[in-house]
Coordinates of C-alpha atoms (C1' of nucleotides) in Angstrom, one line a residue:
Chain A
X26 CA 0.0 0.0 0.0
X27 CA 2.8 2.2 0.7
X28 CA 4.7 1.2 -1.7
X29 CA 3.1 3.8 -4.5
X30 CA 6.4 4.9 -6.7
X31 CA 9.2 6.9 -5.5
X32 CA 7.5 10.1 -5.7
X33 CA 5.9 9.2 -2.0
X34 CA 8.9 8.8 -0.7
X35 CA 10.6 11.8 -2.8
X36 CA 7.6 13.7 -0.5
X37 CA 9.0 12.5 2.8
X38 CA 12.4 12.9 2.2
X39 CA 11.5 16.4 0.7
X40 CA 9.9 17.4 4.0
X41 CA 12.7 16.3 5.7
X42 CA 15.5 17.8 3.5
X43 CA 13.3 21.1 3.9
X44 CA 13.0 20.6 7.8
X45 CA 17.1 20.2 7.6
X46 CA 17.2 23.2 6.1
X47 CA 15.5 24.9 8.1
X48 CA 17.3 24.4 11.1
X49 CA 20.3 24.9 9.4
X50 CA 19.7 28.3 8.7
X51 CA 18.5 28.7 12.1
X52 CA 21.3 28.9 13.2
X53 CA 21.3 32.5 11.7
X54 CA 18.2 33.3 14.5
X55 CA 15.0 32.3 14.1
X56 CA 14.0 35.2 11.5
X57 CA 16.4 34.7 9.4
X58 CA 14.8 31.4 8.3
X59 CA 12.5 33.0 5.5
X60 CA 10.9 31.1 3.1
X61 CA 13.1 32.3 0.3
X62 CA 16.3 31.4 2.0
X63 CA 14.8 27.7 2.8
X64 CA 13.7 27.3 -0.6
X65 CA 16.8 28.5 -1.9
X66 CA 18.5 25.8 0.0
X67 CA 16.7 23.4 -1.1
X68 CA 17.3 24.5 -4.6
X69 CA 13.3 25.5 -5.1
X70 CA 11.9 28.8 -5.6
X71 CA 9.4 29.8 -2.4
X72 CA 6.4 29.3 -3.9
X73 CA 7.4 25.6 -4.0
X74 CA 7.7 24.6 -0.2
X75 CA 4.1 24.9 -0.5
X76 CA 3.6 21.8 -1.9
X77 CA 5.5 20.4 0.7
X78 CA 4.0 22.5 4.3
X79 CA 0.7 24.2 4.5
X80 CA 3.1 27.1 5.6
X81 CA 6.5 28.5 7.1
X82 CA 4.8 27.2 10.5
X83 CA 4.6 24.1 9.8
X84 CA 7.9 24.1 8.5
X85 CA 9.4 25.5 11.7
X86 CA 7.4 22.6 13.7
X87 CA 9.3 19.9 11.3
X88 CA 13.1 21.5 12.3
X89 CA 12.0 21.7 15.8
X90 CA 10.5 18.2 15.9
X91 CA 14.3 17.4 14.8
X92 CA 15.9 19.4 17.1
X93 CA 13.9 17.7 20.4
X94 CA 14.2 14.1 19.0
X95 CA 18.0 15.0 19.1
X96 CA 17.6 16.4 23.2
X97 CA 15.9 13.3 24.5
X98 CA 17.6 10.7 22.8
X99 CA 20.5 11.8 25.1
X100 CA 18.1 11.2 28.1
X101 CA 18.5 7.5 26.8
X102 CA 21.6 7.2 26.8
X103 CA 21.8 8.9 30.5
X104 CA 19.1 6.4 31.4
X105 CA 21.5 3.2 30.5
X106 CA 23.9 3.9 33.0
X107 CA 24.0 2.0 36.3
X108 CA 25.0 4.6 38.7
X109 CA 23.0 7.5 38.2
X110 CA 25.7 10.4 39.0
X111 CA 27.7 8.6 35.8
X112 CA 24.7 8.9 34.0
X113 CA 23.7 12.9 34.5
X114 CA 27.5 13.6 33.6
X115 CA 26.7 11.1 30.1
X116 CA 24.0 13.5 30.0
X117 CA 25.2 16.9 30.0
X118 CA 28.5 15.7 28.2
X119 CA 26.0 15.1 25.2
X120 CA 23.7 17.7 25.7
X121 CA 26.7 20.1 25.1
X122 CA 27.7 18.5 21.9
X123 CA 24.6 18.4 20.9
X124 CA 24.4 22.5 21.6
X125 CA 27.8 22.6 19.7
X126 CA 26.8 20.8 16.7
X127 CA 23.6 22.4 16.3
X128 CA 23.5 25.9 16.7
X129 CA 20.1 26.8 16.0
X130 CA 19.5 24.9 19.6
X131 CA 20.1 28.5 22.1
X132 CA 18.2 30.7 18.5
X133 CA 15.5 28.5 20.0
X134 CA 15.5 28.5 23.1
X135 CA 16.3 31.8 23.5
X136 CA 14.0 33.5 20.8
X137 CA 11.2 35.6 21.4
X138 CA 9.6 34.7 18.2
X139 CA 9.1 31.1 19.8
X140 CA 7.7 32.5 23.3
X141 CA 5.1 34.3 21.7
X142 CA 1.7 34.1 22.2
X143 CA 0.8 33.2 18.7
X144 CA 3.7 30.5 18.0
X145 CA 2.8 26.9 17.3
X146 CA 6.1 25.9 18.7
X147 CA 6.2 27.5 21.9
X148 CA 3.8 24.8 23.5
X149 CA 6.1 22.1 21.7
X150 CA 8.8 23.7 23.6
X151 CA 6.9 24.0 27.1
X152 CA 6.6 19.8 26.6
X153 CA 9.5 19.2 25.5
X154 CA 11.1 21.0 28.7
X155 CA 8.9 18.6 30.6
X156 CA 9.7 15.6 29.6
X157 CA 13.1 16.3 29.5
X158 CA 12.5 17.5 33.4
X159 CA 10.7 14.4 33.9
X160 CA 13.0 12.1 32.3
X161 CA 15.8 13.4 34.5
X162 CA 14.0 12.9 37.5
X163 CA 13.4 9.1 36.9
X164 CA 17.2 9.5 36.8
X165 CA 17.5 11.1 40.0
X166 CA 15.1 9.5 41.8
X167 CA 16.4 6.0 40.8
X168 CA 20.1 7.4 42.5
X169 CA 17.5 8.4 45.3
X170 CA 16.8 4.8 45.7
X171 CA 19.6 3.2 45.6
X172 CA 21.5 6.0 48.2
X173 CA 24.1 8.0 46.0
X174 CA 22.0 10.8 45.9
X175 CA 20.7 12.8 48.3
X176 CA 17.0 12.6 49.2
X177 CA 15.9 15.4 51.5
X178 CA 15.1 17.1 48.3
X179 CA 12.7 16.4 45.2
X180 CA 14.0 14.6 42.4
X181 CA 12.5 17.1 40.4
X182 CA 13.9 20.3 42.1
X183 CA 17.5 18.5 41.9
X184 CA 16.8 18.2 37.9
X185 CA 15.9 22.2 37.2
X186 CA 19.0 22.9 39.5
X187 CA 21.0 20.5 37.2
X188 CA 19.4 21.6 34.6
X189 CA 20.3 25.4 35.5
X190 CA 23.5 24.8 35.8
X191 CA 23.8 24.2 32.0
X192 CA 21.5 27.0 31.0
X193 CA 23.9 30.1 32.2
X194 CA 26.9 28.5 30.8
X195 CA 25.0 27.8 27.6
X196 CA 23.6 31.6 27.3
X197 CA 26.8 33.2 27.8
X198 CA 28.7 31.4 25.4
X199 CA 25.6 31.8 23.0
X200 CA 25.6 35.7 23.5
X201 CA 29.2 35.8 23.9
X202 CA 29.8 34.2 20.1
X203 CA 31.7 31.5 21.1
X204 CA 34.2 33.3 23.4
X205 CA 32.7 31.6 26.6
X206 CA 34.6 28.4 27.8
X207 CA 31.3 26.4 28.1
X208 CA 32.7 23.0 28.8
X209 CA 35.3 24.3 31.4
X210 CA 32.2 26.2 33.3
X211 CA 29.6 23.4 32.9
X212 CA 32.5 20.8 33.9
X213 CA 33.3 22.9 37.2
X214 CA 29.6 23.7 37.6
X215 CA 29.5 20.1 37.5
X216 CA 31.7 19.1 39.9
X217 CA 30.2 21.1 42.6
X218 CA 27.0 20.2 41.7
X219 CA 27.8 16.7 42.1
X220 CA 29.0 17.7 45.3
X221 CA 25.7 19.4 46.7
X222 CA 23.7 15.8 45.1
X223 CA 26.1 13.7 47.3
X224 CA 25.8 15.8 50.4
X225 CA 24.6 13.3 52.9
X226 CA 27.7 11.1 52.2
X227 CA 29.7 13.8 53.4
X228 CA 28.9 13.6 57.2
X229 CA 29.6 9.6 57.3
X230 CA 33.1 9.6 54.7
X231 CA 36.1 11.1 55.6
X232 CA 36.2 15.2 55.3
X233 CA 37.1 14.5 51.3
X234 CA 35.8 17.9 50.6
X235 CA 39.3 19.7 50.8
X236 CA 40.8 17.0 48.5
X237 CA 40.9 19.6 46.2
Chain B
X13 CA -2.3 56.9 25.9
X14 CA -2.5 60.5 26.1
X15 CA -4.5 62.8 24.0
X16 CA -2.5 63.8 20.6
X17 CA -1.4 67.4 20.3
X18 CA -0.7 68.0 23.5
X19 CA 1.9 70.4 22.8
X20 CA 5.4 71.1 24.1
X21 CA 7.5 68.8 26.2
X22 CA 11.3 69.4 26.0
X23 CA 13.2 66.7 24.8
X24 CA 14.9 65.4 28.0
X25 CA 11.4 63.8 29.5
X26 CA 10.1 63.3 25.8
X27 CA 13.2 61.0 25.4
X28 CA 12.6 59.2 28.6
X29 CA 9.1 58.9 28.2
X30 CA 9.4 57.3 25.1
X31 CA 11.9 55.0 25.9
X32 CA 9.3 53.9 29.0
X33 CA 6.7 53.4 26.8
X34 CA 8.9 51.3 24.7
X35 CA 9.9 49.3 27.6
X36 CA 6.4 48.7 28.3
X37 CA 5.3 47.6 24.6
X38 CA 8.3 45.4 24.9
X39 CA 6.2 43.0 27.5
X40 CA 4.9 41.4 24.6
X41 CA 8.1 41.0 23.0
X42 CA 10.9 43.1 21.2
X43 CA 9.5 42.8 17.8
X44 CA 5.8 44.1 19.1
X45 CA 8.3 47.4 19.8
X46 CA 7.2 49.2 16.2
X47 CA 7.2 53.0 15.9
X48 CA 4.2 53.4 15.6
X49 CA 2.9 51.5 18.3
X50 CA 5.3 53.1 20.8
X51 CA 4.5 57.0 19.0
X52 CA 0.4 55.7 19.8
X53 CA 1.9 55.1 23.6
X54 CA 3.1 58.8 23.3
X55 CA 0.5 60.2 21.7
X56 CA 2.5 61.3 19.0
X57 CA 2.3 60.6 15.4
X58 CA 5.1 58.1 13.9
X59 CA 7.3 60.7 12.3
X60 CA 7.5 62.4 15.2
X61 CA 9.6 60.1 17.0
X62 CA 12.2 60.6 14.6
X63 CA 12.8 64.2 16.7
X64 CA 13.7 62.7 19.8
X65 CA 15.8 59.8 18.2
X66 CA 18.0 59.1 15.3
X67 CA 16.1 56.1 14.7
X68 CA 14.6 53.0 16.3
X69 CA 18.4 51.2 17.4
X70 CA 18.1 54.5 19.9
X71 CA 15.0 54.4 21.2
X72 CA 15.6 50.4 22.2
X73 CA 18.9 51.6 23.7
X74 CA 17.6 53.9 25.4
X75 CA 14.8 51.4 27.0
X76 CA 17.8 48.6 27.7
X77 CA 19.3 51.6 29.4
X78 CA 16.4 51.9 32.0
X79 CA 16.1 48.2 33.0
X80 CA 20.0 48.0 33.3
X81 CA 20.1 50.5 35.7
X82 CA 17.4 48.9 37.8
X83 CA 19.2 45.5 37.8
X84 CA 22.4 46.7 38.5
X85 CA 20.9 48.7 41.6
X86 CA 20.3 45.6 43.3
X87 CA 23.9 44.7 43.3
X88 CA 24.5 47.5 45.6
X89 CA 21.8 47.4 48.1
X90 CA 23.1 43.4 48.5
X91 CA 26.4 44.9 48.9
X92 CA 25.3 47.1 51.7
X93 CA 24.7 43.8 53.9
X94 CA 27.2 42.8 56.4
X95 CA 26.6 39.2 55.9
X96 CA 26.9 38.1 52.5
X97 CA 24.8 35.6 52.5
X98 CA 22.1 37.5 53.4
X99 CA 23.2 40.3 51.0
X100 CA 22.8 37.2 48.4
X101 CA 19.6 36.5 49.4
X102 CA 18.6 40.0 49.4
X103 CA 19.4 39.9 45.8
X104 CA 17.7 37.6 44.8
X105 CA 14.5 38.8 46.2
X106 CA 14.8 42.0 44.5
X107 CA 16.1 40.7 41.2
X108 CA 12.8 38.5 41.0
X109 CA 11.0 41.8 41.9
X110 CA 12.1 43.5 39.2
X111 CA 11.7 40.5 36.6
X112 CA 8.2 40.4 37.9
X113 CA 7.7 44.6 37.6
X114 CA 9.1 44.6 34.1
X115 CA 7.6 41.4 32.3
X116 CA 10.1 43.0 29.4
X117 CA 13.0 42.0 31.2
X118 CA 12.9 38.1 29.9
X119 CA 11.9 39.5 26.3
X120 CA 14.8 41.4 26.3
X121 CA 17.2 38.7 27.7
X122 CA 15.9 35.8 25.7
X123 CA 15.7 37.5 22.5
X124 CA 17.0 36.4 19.3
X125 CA 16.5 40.0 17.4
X126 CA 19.0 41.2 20.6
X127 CA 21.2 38.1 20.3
X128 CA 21.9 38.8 16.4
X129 CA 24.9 40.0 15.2
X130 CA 23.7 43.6 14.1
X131 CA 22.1 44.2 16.7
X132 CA 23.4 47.4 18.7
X133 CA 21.9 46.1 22.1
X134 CA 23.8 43.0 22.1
X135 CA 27.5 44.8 23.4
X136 CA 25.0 46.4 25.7
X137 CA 23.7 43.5 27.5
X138 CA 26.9 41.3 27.4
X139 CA 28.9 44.5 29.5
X140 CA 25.3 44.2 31.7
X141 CA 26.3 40.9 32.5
X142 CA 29.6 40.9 33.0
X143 CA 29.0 44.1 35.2
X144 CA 26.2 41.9 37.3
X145 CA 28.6 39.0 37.5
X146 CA 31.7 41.4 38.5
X147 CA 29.6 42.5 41.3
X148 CA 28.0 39.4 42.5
X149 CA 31.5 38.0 42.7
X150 CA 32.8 40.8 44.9
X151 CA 30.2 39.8 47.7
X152 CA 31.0 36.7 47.3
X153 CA 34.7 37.4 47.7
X154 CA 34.1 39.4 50.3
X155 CA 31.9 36.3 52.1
X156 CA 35.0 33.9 51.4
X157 CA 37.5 36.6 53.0
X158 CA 35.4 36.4 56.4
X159 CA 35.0 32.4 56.0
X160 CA 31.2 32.4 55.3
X161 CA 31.6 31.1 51.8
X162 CA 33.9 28.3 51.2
X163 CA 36.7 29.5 49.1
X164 CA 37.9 25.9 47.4
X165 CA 36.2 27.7 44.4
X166 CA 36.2 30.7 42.6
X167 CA 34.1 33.5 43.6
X168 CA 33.1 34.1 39.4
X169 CA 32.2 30.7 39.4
X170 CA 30.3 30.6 42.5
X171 CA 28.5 33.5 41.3
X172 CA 27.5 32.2 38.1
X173 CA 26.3 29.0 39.6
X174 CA 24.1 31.5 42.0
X175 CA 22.9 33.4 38.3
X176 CA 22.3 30.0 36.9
X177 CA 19.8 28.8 39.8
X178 CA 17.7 31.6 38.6
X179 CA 18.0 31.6 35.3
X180 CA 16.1 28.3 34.5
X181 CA 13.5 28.8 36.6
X182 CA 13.1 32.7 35.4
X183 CA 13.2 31.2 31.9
X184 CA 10.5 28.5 32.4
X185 CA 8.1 31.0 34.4
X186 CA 8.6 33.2 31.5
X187 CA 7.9 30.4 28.7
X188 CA 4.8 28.9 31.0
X189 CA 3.6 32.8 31.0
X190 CA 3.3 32.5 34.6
X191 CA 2.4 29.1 35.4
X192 CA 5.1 28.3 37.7
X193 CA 6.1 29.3 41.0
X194 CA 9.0 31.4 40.0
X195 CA 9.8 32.7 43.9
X196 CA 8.9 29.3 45.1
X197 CA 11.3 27.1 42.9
X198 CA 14.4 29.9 43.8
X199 CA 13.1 30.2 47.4
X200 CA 14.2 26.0 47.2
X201 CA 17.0 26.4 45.0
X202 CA 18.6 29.0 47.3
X203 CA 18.2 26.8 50.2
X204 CA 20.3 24.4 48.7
X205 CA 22.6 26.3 47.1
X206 CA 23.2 28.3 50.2
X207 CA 23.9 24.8 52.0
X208 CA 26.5 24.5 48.8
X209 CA 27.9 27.9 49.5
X210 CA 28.6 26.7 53.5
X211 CA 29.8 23.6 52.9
X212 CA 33.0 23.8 53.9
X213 CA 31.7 24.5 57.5
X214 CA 29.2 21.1 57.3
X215 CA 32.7 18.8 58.6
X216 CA 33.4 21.0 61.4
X217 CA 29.7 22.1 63.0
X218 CA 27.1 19.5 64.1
X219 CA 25.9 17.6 61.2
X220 CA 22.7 19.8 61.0
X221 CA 22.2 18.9 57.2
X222 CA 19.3 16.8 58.3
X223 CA 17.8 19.7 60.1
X224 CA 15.2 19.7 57.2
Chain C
dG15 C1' -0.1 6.6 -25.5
dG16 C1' -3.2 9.0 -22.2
dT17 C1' -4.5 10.6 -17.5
dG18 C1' -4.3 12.7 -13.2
dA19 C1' -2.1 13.6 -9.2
dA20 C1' 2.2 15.3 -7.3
dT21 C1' 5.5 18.7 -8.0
dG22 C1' 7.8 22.9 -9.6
dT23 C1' 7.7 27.9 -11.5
dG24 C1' 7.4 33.0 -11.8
dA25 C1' 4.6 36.7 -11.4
dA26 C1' 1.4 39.2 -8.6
dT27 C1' -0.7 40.4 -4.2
dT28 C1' -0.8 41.9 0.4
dC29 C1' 1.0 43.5 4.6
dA30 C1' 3.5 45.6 8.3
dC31 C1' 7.2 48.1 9.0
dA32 C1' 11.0 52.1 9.2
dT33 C1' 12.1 56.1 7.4
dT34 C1' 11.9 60.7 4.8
dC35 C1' 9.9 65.0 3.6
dA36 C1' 7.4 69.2 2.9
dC37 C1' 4.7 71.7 5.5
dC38 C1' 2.3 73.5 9.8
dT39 C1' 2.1 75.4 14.9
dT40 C1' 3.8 77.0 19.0
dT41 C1' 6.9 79.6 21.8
dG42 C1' 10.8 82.0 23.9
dG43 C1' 14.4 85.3 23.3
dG44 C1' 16.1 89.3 20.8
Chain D
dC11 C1' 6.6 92.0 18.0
dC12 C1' 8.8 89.0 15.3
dC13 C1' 10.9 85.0 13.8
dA14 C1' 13.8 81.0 14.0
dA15 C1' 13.9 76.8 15.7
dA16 C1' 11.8 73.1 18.3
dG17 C1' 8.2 70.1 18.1
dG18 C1' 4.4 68.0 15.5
dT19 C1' 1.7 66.3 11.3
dG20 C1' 0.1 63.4 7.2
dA21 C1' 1.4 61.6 3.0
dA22 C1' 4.7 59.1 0.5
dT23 C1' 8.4 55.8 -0.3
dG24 C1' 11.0 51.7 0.0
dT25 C1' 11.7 47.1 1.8
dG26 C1' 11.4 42.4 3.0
dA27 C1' 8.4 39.2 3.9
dA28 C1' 4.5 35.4 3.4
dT29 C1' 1.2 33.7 0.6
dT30 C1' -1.7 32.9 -3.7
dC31 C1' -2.5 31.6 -8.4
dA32 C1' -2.4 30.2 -13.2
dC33 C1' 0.4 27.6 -15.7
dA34 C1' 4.1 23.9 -16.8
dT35 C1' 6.3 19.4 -16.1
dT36 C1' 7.0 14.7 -14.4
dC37 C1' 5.8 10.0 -13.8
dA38 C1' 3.3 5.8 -12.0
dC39 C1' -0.4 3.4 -13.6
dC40 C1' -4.3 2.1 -16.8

DNA sequence: GGTGAATGTGAATTCACATTCACCTTTGGG
DNA sequence: CCCAAAGGTGAATGTGAATTCACATTCACC
């Protein structure tokens, strides 16, 4: 049934390709994806994405849709770990490349367009912000369990602080064009957050703290 | 609004109410900032604008200029404290104030029109920062000089964790348009972050870390 | 070979915006 | 009292953008 001729499937990859594009050029900030400049990527003339997406909305949900596939897989991966603080550094190692690779990610999250009343993407955004919220909880809360992290605290609160942690760095090397060490900050940020997570073990293990 | 024609202001309080009423149009984001809409605010005709400033880039200046001044006052009534902690804290407070006064304050900060490489504002709110962060990091210095912050870390780093507990949370109550408790989810990040902040005096005191 | 749906094209339309300009009105200082 | 300049006005211009539409082309299938 689905196997109509290649001109379905010249439809779905065209979509895609155009989606690609899009997020590409997003890089650039949000306006400067224009329907001209996708279609010009794409080697089309505007008028031609229409066949493809009712309009440039619809388009923008597609490169998003990418863009948040990309985020949670790395939840995944963060999930497969055994001890959970090995996992939330898996994590954030990968969220950061994913950041570096694709630069459109802080044009999103940081754009006003998006947070608009009227855009269709700022609700995807909203979810996708939960479930990556929740989907680092489960993480947290399964180190909760098993005792390496602390639990006179939320698994959820512990996951927006972590989550924080990232989001300063990430901002300042986005506004800063690069000249921001964001590793070096979210790797120290990191090692005193790990710090505040394992707080109870400090009172029963030997003052390790000054090990520095 | 104000009645058109009325005739005669000098320049000076023209300027700065025009760059008020553009601070107030920008609540619903930088790009609802048009000339026209902020000469409607003024009760002035579009054109008219163009007496007071050279042209638009001036008039947005001139509104960043207003909300820099009010978050960079809050640095110095924190630094009036004697403890620093409590000067933090008192930071905090008012910072969230004034995000919650000026609903433009988030527009401004995650906006991608801002963010872009022509844009005039951008320098602006980069030295903003690094001004905030220089004087965040002075209490903190100061706090680590009389023992009441640990000083195993740097005081720019502490500070920029501090900025970062707020950020996420500022940035999510901003993106859910007010559904989520923004002074709730920093009132609980500050607890714990303040415990981080002390923690090199958790070996020596009574292990009061359970005094939840 | 013919057909129709999917796909592509270029021109035209519409719109919101910033900016300019020629002209008008008030007012304070000589 | 006058007039120059400060302040204000409406119309006009130019721009970049999304979207529509009539028309052309491709191609799987009959």
């Amino acid at each position: 049934m689905q196997e109509r001729g290649t001109w379905r499937m010249d439809t779905e990859s065209r979509q895609e390709q155009i989606a690609r594009a899009a997020l590409k050029i997003a890089e650039n900030g949000i306006r400067a994806v224009t329907v001209s400049r996708v279609s010009e990527a794409v080697g089309m003339v505007p008028s031609a994405l229409y066949r493809h997406f009712r309009n440039k909305d619809e388009i923008l949900k597609a490169a998003f849709g990418l863009l948040r596939n990309m985020l949670l897989a790395n939840l995944e991966h963060a999930a497969l770990a055994q001890d959970s603080l090995v996992g939330l550094e898996r994590f954030w190692r990968r969220h950061l490349a994913v950041i570096r690779e694709y630069k459109a990610v802080p044009r999103i999250l940081f754009s006003d367009d998006i947070a608009s009343d009227q855009s269709p993407i700022r609700p995807l955004l909203v979810q996708g912000q939960d479930d990556m919220i929740q989907g680092l909880s489960s993480i947290m809360a399964l180190g909760q369990k098993s005792g390496t992290i602390r639990n006179d605290v939320p698994a959820r609160d512990l996951s927006i602080l972590f989550l924080g942690q990232m989001l300063l760095p990430a901002y300042m090397h986005f506004l800063r064009r690069g000249e921001f060490d964001l590793e070096g900050h979210v790797e120290r940020n990191w090692n005193i957050f790990r710090q505040t997570l394992t707080q109870h073990l400090l009172q029963t293990e030997d003052p390790a703290c000054a090990n520095k």
